[in-house]
mmCIF file of C-alpha atoms in Angstrom:
data_model
loop_
_atom_site.group_PDB
_atom_site.id
_atom_site.type_symbol
_atom_site.label_atom_id
_atom_site.label_comp_id
_atom_site.label_asym_id
_atom_site.label_seq_id
_atom_site.Cartn_x
_atom_site.Cartn_y
_atom_site.Cartn_z
ATOM 1 C CA ILE O 1 2.134 -8.347 9.762
ATOM 2 C CA GLY O 2 1.071 -6.281 12.742
ATOM 3 C CA LYS O 3 -1.190 -5.640 15.719
ATOM 4 C CA LEU O 4 -4.238 -3.406 15.350
ATOM 5 C CA SER O 5 -3.729 -1.916 18.818
ATOM 6 C CA ALA O 6 -0.143 -0.889 17.960
ATOM 7 C CA LEU O 7 -1.089 1.261 14.954
ATOM 8 C CA LYS O 8 -1.099 5.032 15.288
ATOM 9 C CA ALA O 9 -2.939 7.214 12.783
ATOM 10 C CA ASP O 10 -0.867 8.218 9.753
ATOM 11 C CA GLN O 11 2.291 6.380 10.896
ATOM 12 C CA PRO O 12 3.056 3.717 8.250
ATOM 13 C CA VAL O 13 4.601 0.405 9.278
ATOM 14 C CA ALA O 14 6.813 -1.334 6.707
ATOM 15 C CA PHE O 15 6.580 -5.052 5.910
ATOM 16 C CA GLU O 16 7.312 -7.413 3.007
ATOM 17 C CA TYR O 17 4.640 -9.326 1.083
ATOM 18 C CA PRO O 18 4.144 -11.724 -0.702
ATOM 19 C CA ASP O 19 7.821 -12.693 -0.358
ATOM 20 C CA GLU O 20 11.178 -11.000 0.207
ATOM 21 C CA GLY O 21 11.664 -10.069 -3.467
ATOM 22 C CA ALA O 22 13.084 -6.855 -4.894
ATOM 23 C CA TYR O 23 9.669 -5.110 -5.000
ATOM 24 C CA ALA O 24 7.895 -6.777 -2.061
ATOM 25 C CA GLN O 25 8.220 -3.844 0.379
ATOM 26 C CA SER O 26 4.835 -2.562 1.497
ATOM 27 C CA MET O 27 3.240 -0.420 4.166
ATOM 28 C CA LEU O 28 0.447 -0.906 6.670
ATOM 29 C CA VAL O 29 -1.242 2.320 7.751
ATOM 30 C CA LYS O 30 -4.184 3.508 9.844
ATOM 31 C CA LEU O 31 -5.592 6.367 7.769
ATOM 32 C CA GLY O 32 -8.057 7.677 10.354
ATOM 33 C CA THR O 33 -10.784 7.739 7.695
ATOM 34 C CA GLU O 34 -12.748 4.887 6.121
ATOM 35 C CA ALA O 35 -11.079 3.412 3.057
ATOM 36 C CA GLY O 36 -11.880 0.857 0.372
ATOM 37 C CA GLY O 37 -10.677 -2.514 1.613
ATOM 38 C CA GLY O 38 -10.056 -1.118 5.080
ATOM 39 C CA ILE O 39 -10.236 -3.315 8.174
ATOM 40 C CA GLY O 40 -10.802 -2.601 11.846
ATOM 41 C CA PRO O 41 -13.711 -0.924 13.630
ATOM 42 C CA ARG O 42 -13.451 2.218 11.466
ATOM 43 C CA LYS O 43 -12.453 0.342 8.271
ATOM 44 C CA ASP O 44 -9.442 2.659 8.104
ATOM 45 C CA VAL O 45 -6.489 0.240 8.195
ATOM 46 C CA VAL O 46 -5.055 -0.509 4.744
ATOM 47 C CA ALA O 47 -1.846 -1.749 3.172
ATOM 48 C CA PHE O 48 -0.167 -0.979 -0.149
ATOM 49 C CA ASN O 49 2.950 -1.947 -2.057
ATOM 50 C CA TYR O 50 5.695 0.731 -1.992
ATOM 51 C CA PHE O 51 6.454 0.838 -5.758
ATOM 52 C CA CYS O 52 4.811 2.866 -8.498
ATOM 53 C CA THR O 53 3.078 0.725 -11.115
ATOM 54 C CA HIS O 54 4.457 2.816 -13.983
ATOM 55 C CA GLN O 55 8.205 2.149 -13.776
ATOM 56 C CA GLY O 56 8.761 0.926 -10.229
ATOM 57 C CA GLY O 57 9.648 4.254 -8.670
ATOM 58 C CA PRO O 58 10.067 4.036 -4.879
ATOM 59 C CA LEU O 59 7.211 5.475 -2.824
ATOM 60 C CA GLU O 60 8.447 4.522 0.646
ATOM 61 C CA ASP O 61 8.652 8.076 2.007
ATOM 62 C CA GLN O 62 5.848 9.533 -0.111
ATOM 63 C CA TYR O 63 2.774 9.050 2.118
ATOM 64 C CA ASP O 64 0.841 12.329 2.408
ATOM 65 C CA ALA O 65 -1.177 12.031 5.642
ATOM 66 C CA GLU O 66 -3.243 15.154 5.001
ATOM 67 C CA LYS O 67 -4.460 14.065 1.555
ATOM 68 C CA LYS O 68 -4.338 10.290 2.209
ATOM 69 C CA ILE O 69 -2.356 9.729 -0.975
ATOM 70 C CA MET O 70 0.885 8.024 -1.893
ATOM 71 C CA GLY O 71 3.201 10.058 -4.072
ATOM 72 C CA PRO O 72 4.286 11.821 -6.022
ATOM 73 C CA CYS O 73 6.575 9.198 -7.506
ATOM 74 C CA GLU O 74 10.023 10.687 -8.074
ATOM 75 C CA PHE O 75 10.154 9.333 -11.644
ATOM 76 C CA HIS O 76 7.017 10.852 -13.238
ATOM 77 C CA LEU O 77 4.988 12.332 -10.347
ATOM 78 C CA SER O 78 2.238 9.669 -10.208
ATOM 79 C CA THR O 79 -0.008 9.840 -7.133
ATOM 80 C CA PHE O 80 -2.421 7.252 -5.710
ATOM 81 C CA ASP O 81 -5.528 7.669 -3.504
ATOM 82 C CA LEU O 82 -5.255 5.288 -0.547
ATOM 83 C CA THR O 83 -8.911 5.734 0.445
ATOM 84 C CA ARG O 84 -10.035 4.416 -2.974
ATOM 85 C CA HIS O 85 -8.095 1.142 -3.329
ATOM 86 C CA GLY O 86 -4.893 2.929 -4.411
ATOM 87 C CA MET O 87 -6.563 4.466 -7.458
ATOM 88 C CA MET O 88 -4.184 6.384 -9.724
ATOM 89 C CA VAL O 89 -4.899 10.108 -9.352
ATOM 90 C CA SER O 90 -2.378 11.840 -11.595
ATOM 91 C CA ALA O 91 0.627 11.518 -13.946
ATOM 92 C CA SER O 92 1.975 8.544 -15.898
ATOM 93 C CA ALA O 93 0.764 5.466 -14.016
ATOM 94 C CA VAL O 94 -2.192 3.714 -15.621
ATOM 95 C CA GLN O 95 -2.701 1.028 -12.964
ATOM 96 C CA ASN O 96 -3.725 1.418 -9.339
ATOM 97 C CA LEU O 97 -1.136 0.982 -6.610
ATOM 98 C CA PRO O 98 -1.299 -2.696 -5.552
ATOM 99 C CA GLN O 99 -3.385 -3.000 -2.403
ATOM 100 C CA ILE O 100 -2.476 -5.738 0.039
ATOM 101 C CA VAL O 101 -5.628 -7.590 1.120
ATOM 102 C CA LEU O 102 -5.844 -7.723 4.910
ATOM 103 C CA GLU O 103 -7.672 -9.924 7.402
ATOM 104 C CA LEU O 104 -8.146 -9.224 11.078
ATOM 105 C CA GLU O 105 -8.259 -12.006 13.695
ATOM 106 C CA GLY O 106 -8.682 -10.486 17.129
ATOM 107 C CA ASN O 107 -5.822 -7.981 17.342
ATOM 108 C CA ASP O 108 -3.653 -9.666 14.681
ATOM 109 C CA ILE O 109 -3.459 -8.318 11.119
ATOM 110 C CA TYR O 110 -2.608 -10.734 8.313
ATOM 111 C CA ALA O 111 -1.746 -10.087 4.655
ATOM 112 C CA VAL O 112 -3.642 -12.612 2.536
ATOM 113 C CA GLY O 113 -3.488 -11.392 -1.067
ATOM 114 C CA VAL O 114 -2.878 -8.538 -3.487
ATOM 115 C CA LEU O 115 -5.274 -6.492 -5.620
ATOM 116 C CA GLY O 116 -3.329 -5.529 -8.742
ATOM 117 C CA LEU O 117 0.038 -6.641 -10.045
ATOM 118 C CA ILE O 118 3.170 -5.733 -8.090
ATOM 119 C CA TYR O 119 5.733 -3.945 -10.299
ATOM 120 C CA GLY O 120 8.435 -6.293 -11.585
ATOM 121 C CA TYR O 121 6.516 -9.493 -10.818
ATOM 122 C CA PRO O 122 5.250 -11.844 -13.561
ATOM 123 C CA ASP O 123 2.484 -12.679 -11.041
ATOM 124 C CA ASN O 124 2.008 -11.876 -7.366
ATOM 125 C CA MET O 125 3.099 -15.303 -6.193
ATOM 126 C CA MET O 126 6.531 -15.143 -7.785
ATOM 127 C CA GLY O 127 9.131 -12.432 -7.155
ATOM 128 C CA VAL O 128 11.714 -11.150 -9.621
#
């Protein structure tokens, strides 16, 4: 899904995973601080799905680089801590933001799984 050397701190890169379904859009980001599930020398590269777990609100432009959170969701103001596996911080969501599991081979970053259920999917292997 990307090259480690191409990532710049706090500049998300969009990609789709696990398929090209309606809610498969995700982001890869170098946070600049160690994070749960992070890869790379500083364990600061993570990836998350772009949709709120509460009602599927879009989070694509809601990355807060200073706080390292995603949100607030435009529907009900949910926010998620990207340093702590996308843990729900505030508002209506009761599930963490789905974290895309990453593997690093040399300079290449691969998406290999999902922690949590992607909004709108009956399971993470089958889109809507």
